[in-house]
XYZ file of C-alpha atoms in Angstrom:
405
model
C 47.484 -152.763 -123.104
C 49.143 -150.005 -125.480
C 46.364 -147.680 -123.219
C 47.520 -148.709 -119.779
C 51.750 -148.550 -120.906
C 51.129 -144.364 -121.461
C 50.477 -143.901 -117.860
C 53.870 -145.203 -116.496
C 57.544 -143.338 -117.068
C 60.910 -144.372 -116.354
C 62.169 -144.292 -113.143
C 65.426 -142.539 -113.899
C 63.645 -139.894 -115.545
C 63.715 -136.505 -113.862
C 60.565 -134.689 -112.605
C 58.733 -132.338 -114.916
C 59.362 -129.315 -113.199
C 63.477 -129.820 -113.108
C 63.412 -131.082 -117.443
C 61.660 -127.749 -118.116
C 63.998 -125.753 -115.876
C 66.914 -127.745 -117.867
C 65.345 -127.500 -121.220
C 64.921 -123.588 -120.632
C 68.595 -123.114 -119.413
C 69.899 -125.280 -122.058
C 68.213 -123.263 -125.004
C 69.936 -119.793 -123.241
C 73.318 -121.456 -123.246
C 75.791 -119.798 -126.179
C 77.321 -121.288 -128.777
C 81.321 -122.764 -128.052
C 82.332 -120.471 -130.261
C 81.308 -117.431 -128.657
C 84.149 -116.023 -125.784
C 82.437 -115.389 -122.430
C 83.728 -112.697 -119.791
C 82.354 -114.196 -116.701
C 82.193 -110.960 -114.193
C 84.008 -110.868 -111.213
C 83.155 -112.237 -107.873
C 81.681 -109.329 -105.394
C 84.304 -108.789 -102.473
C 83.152 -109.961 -99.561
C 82.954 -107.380 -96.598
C 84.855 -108.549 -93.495
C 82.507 -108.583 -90.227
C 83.410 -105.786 -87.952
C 84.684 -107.659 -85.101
C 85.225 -106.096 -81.157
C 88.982 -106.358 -81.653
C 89.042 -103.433 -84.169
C 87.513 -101.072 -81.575
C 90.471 -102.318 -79.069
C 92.993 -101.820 -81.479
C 91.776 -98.411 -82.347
C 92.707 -97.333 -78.805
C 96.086 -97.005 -76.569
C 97.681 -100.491 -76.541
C 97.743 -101.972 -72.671
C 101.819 -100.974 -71.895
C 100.256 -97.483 -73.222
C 97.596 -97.563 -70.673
C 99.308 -98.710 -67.524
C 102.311 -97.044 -68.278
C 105.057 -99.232 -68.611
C 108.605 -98.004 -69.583
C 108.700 -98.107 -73.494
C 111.633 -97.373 -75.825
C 113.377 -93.519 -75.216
C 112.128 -90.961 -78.324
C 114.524 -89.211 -80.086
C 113.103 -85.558 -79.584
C 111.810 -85.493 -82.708
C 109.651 -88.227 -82.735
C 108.446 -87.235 -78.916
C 107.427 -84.241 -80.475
C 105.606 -85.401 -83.210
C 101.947 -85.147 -83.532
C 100.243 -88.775 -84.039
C 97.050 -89.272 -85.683
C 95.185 -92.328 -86.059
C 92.275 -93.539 -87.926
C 89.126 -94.325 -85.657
C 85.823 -95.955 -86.868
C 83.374 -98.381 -88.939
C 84.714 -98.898 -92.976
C 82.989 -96.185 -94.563
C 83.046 -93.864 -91.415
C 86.555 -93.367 -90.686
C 87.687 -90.305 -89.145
C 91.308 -88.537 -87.917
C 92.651 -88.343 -84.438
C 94.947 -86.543 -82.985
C 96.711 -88.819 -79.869
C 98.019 -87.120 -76.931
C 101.248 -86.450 -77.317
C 104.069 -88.197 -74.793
C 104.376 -85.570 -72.657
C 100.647 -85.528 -71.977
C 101.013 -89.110 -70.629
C 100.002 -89.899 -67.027
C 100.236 -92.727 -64.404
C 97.091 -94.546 -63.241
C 95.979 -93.891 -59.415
C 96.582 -96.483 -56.981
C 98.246 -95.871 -53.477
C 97.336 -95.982 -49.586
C 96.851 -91.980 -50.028
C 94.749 -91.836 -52.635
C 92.399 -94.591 -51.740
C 92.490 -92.614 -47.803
C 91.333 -89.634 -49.300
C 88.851 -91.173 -51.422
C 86.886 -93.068 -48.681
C 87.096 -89.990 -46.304
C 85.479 -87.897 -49.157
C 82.881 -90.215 -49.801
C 81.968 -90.914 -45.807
C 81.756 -87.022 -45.310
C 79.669 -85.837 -48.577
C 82.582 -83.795 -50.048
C 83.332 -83.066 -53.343
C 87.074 -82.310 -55.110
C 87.512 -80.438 -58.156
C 89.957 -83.106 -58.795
C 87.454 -85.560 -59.596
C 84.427 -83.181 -60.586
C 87.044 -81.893 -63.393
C 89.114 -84.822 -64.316
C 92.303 -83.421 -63.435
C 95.315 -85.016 -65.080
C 97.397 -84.876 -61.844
C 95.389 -86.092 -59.546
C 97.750 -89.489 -58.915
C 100.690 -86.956 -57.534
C 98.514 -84.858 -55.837
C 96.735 -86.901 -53.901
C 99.163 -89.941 -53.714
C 102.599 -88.832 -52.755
C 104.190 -91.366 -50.109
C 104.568 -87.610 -47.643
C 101.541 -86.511 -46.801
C 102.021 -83.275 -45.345
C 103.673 -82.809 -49.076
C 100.212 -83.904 -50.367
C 97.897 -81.083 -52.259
C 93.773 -81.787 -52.166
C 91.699 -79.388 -53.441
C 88.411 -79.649 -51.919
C 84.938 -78.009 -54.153
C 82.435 -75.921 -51.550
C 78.747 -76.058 -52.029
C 78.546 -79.024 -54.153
C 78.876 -80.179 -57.372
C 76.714 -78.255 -59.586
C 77.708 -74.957 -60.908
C 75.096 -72.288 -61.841
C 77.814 -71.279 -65.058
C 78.573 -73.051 -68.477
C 82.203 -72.711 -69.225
C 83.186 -74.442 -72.385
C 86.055 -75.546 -71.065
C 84.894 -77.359 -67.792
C 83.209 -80.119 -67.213
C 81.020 -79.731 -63.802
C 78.206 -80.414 -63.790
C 75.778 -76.925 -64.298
C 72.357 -75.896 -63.139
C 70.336 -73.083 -63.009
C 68.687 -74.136 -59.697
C 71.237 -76.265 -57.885
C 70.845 -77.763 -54.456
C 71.143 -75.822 -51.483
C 74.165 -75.541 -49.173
C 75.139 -78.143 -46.714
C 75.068 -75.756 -43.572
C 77.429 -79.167 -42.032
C 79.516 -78.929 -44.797
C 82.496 -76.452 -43.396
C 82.483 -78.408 -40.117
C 82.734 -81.358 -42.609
C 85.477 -80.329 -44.532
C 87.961 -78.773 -41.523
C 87.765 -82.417 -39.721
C 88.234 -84.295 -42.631
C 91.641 -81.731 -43.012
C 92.710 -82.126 -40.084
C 92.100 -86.057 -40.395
C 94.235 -86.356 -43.488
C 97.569 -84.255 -42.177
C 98.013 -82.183 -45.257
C 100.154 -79.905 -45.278
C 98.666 -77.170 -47.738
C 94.660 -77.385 -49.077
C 93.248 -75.561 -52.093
C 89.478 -74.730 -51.219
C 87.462 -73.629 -54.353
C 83.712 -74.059 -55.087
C 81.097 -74.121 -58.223
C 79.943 -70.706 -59.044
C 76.358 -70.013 -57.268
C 74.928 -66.993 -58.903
C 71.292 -68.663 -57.157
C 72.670 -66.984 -53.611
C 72.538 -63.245 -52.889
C 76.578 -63.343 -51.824
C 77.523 -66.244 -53.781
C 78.409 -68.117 -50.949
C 81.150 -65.840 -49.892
C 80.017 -66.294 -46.363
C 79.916 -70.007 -46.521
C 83.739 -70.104 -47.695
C 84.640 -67.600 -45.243
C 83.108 -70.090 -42.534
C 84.816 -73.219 -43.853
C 88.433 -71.023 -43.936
C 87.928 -69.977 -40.372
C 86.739 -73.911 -38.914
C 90.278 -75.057 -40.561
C 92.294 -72.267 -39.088
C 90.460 -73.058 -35.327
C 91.398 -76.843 -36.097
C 94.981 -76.513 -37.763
C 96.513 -73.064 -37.282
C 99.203 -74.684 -38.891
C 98.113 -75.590 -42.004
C 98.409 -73.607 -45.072
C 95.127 -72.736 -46.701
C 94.284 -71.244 -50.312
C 90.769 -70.249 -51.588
C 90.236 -70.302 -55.468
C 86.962 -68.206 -55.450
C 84.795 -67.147 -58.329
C 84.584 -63.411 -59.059
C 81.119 -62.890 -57.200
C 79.162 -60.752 -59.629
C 81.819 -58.417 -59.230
C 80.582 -57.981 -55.892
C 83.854 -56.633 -54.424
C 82.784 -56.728 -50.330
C 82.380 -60.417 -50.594
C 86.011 -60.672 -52.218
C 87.318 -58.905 -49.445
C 85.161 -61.061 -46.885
C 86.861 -63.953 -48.020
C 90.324 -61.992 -48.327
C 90.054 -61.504 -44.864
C 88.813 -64.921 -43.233
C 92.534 -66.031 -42.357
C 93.837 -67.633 -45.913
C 97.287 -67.695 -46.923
C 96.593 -67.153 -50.442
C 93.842 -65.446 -52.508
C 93.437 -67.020 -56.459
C 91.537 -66.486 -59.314
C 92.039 -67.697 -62.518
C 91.924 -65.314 -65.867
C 91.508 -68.649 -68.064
C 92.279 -67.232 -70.951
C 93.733 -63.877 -73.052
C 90.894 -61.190 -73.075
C 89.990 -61.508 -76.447
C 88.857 -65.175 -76.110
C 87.045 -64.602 -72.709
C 83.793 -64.405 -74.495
C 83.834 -67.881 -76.385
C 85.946 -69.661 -73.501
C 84.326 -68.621 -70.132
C 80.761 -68.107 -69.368
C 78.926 -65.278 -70.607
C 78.949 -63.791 -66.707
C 82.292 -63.846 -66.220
C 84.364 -60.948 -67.737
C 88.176 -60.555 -68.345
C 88.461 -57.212 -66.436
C 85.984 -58.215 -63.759
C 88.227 -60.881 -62.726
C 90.614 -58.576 -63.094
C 89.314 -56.114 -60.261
C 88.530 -59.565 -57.814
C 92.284 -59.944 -57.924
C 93.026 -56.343 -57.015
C 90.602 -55.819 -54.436
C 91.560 -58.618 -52.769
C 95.890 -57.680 -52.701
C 93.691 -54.479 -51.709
C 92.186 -55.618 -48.605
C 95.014 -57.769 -47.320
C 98.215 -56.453 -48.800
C 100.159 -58.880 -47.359
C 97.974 -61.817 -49.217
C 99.270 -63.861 -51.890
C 97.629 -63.769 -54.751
C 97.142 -65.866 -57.703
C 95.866 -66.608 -61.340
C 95.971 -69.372 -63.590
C 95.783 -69.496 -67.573
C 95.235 -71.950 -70.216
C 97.169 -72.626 -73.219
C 96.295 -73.758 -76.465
C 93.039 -72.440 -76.890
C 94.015 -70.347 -80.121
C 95.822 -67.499 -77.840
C 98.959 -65.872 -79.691
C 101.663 -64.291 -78.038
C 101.102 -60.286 -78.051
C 97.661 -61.325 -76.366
C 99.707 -63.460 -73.697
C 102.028 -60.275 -73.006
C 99.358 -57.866 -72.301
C 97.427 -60.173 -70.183
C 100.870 -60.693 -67.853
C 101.134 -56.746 -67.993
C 97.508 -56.299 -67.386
C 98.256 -58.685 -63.745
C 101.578 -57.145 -62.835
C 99.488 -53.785 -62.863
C 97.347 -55.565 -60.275
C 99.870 -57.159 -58.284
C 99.247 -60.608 -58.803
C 102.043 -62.363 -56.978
C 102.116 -66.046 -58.484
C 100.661 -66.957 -62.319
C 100.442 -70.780 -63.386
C 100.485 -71.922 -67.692
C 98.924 -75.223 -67.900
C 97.767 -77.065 -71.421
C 94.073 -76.975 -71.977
C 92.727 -80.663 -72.743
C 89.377 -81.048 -73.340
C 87.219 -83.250 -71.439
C 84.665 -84.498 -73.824
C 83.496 -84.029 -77.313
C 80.567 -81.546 -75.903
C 83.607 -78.959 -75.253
C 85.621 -76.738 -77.160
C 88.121 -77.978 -79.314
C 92.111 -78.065 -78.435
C 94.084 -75.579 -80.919
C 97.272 -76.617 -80.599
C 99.621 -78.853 -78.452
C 101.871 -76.642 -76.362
C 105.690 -78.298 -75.827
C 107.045 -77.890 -72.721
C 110.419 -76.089 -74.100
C 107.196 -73.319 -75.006
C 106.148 -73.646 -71.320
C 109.491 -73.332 -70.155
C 109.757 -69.767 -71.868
C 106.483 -68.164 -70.794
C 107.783 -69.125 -67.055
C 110.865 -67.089 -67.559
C 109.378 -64.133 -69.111
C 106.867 -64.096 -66.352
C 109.818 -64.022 -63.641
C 111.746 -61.771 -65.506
C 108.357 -59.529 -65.426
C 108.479 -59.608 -61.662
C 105.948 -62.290 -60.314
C 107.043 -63.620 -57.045
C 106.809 -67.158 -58.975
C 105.319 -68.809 -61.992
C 104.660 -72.861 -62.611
C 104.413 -73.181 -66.359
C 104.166 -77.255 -67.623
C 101.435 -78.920 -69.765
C 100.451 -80.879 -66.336
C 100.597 -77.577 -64.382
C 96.976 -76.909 -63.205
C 95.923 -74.089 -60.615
C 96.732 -76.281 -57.814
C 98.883 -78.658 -59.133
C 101.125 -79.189 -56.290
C 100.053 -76.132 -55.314
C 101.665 -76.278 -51.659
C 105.212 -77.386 -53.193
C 105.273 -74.505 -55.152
C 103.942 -71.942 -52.352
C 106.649 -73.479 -49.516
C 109.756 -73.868 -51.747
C 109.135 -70.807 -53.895
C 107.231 -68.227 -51.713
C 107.755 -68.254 -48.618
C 111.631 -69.181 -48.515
C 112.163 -66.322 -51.119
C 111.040 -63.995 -48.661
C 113.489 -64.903 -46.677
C 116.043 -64.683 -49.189
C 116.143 -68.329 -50.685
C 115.227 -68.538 -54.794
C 114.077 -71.857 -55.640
C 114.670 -72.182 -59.442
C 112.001 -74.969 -60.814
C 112.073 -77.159 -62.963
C 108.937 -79.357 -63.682
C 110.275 -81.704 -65.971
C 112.767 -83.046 -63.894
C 112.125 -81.602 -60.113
C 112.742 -79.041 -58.084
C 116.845 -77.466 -57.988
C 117.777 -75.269 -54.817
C 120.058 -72.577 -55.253
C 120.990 -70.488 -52.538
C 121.057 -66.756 -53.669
């Protein structure tokens, strides 16, 4: 009997396993006495949730563009930063500053222009450069008022600029021989009153398509003798007989833009293109036609100081450039060169009135202002009415004043 009672335990017993985990923890326990520190509890990383990436960007009133509180000047002036990232991985940002601000596209204009690009194969540096302006240009309620500039032989560019962002190629398609009947019926179509043509750089051709722009300039003057036409060329290899082939085709007004001061050429434009090769494009074409227009755009903000901005005006007055345009460089993605400094527009405003006190038939200067940038408002209000004895005195902030002289 005592032999068979051994083999059974109490029921209320724990197993073996859990009395010797008990019996092992107990013996490690210390005494009351003793005065434990118990450490302190890990902090718990907060999950990175998808509303901390939309809070790190422009709220939506930002975006859209709704009417906010007025800034004192101070505070519109002010540089704002704000911290981007993962924990851990933060980094700085500089946000554009107010001034820098633009509406969203979205009018009967624009969306015309759009579909008519689209249906006829054409290309705009607008788009292919992600122009700031392209809202007013394209979408102002006049449309003989309305600017499009239209990109020739497609949308690949033979040239690495590190400040543009078109596509580039050493081998890029070939021309669309349709593509200048294309592009006068489509202008013609729309009712503009003033068109920028300009075109990717195409070092692949023998004449770098000077004859193709020439073409396209002559098929809009057959369809609209009317219509005001300017051709923002590339400097050809320094080939000067295809500057003046295109000098001579029938346009209004001849441009090329310097970029940038000469000593920052080098790291801002492609290695082919040279300060005073662009330069001698802009002379030889006031050469060839000396009753052309001609015209040159720079970028601010790139790290240029002032003497270097005074020599390059002096440098185009001693070519003749008629009309010179300041805009703010912004760069278009993280692949391309940095942004030195902000320009305000009270420092825009003073480059355009040293540049008319130099002698240039007229100057747009704004950090909006692009080559084009209502580039037939400027050219009918300022040019051509001051030759005939009317100064317009512009003002880009606020709109155009008329004074008669």
């Amino acid at each position: 009997m005592a032999a068979t009672t051994t083999g059974f335990r109490c029921l209320n017993a724990p197993p073996l396993k859990q009395a010797s985990r008990w019996f092992i923890s107990a013996s490690s326990r210390s005494f009351a006495t003793e005065t434990a520190t118990p450490e302190p509890p890990a902090p718990k990383r907060r999950p990175t949730y998808f509303k901390d990436k939309l809070n790190a960007v422009p709220s939506f009133s930002e975006f859209v563009g709704l009417p906010d509180q007025p800034l004192s000047p101070e505070d519109a002036l002010e540089l704002r930063t704000a911290m981007v990232g993962p924990p851990g991985k933060k980094k700085q940002i500089t946000r554009l500053p107010e001034w820098l601000k633009t509406p969203i596209p979205d009018n009967s204009n624009y969306k015309k222009i759009k579909k008519d690009l689209r249906g006829l194969n054409l290309h705009t540096v607008c788009e292919e450069a992600r122009c700031p302006n392209i809202s007013d240009c394209w979408g102002g309620n006049d449309k003989s008022a309305a600017t499009a500039t239209i990109m020739l032989m497609g949308d690949t560019c033979t040239r690495g600029c590190r400040f543009c962002s078109v596509k580039t190629s050493k081998a890029p398609p070939p021309l669309d021989p349709h593509e200048p009947e294309h592009t006068a019926e489509a202008l013609s179509r729309w009712g503009l009153g003033y068109v920028v043509l300009t075109s990717v750089d195409r070092d692949d051709l023998l004449d770098g398509g000077a004859r193709h722009f020439a073409e396209t300039i002559m098929k809009i003057k057959q369809k609209k003798p009317e219509m005001l036409v300017e051709a923002l060329t590339g400097d050809y290899a320094g080939d000067l007989e295809m500057v003046a082939m295109v000098a001579k085709s029938g346009l209004d007004v001849y441009a090329h833009n310097m970029e940038t001061v000469e000593e920052l050429t080098p790291f801002v434009r492609d290695r082919r293109a040279k300060y005073r090769q662009s330069l001698a494009v802009l002379e030889a074409a006031k050469k060839t036609v000396p009753s052309l227009i001609t015209k040159t755009s720079i970028m601010l903000g790139l790290g240029e100081t002032e003497e270097q901005l005074w020599e390059t005006l002096r440098d185009l007055r001693k070519v003749n450039v008629d009309v010179v345009t300041f805009g703010q460089y912004m760069r278009p993605t993280k692949r391309h060169m940095k942004v030195e400094e902000y320009i305000t527009p009270e420092s825009f405003e003073l480059w355009r009135q040293r540049a008319l006190d130099m002698g240039f038939l007229y100057c747009a200067s704004g950090p909006l202002v692009r080559s084009s940038y209502k580039a037939g408002e400027a050219f009918i209000e300022n040019v051509l009415k001051k030759r005939k004895g009317v100064t317009i005195l512009a003002d880009e902030a606020t709109g155009l004043k008329k004074a008669i002289v």
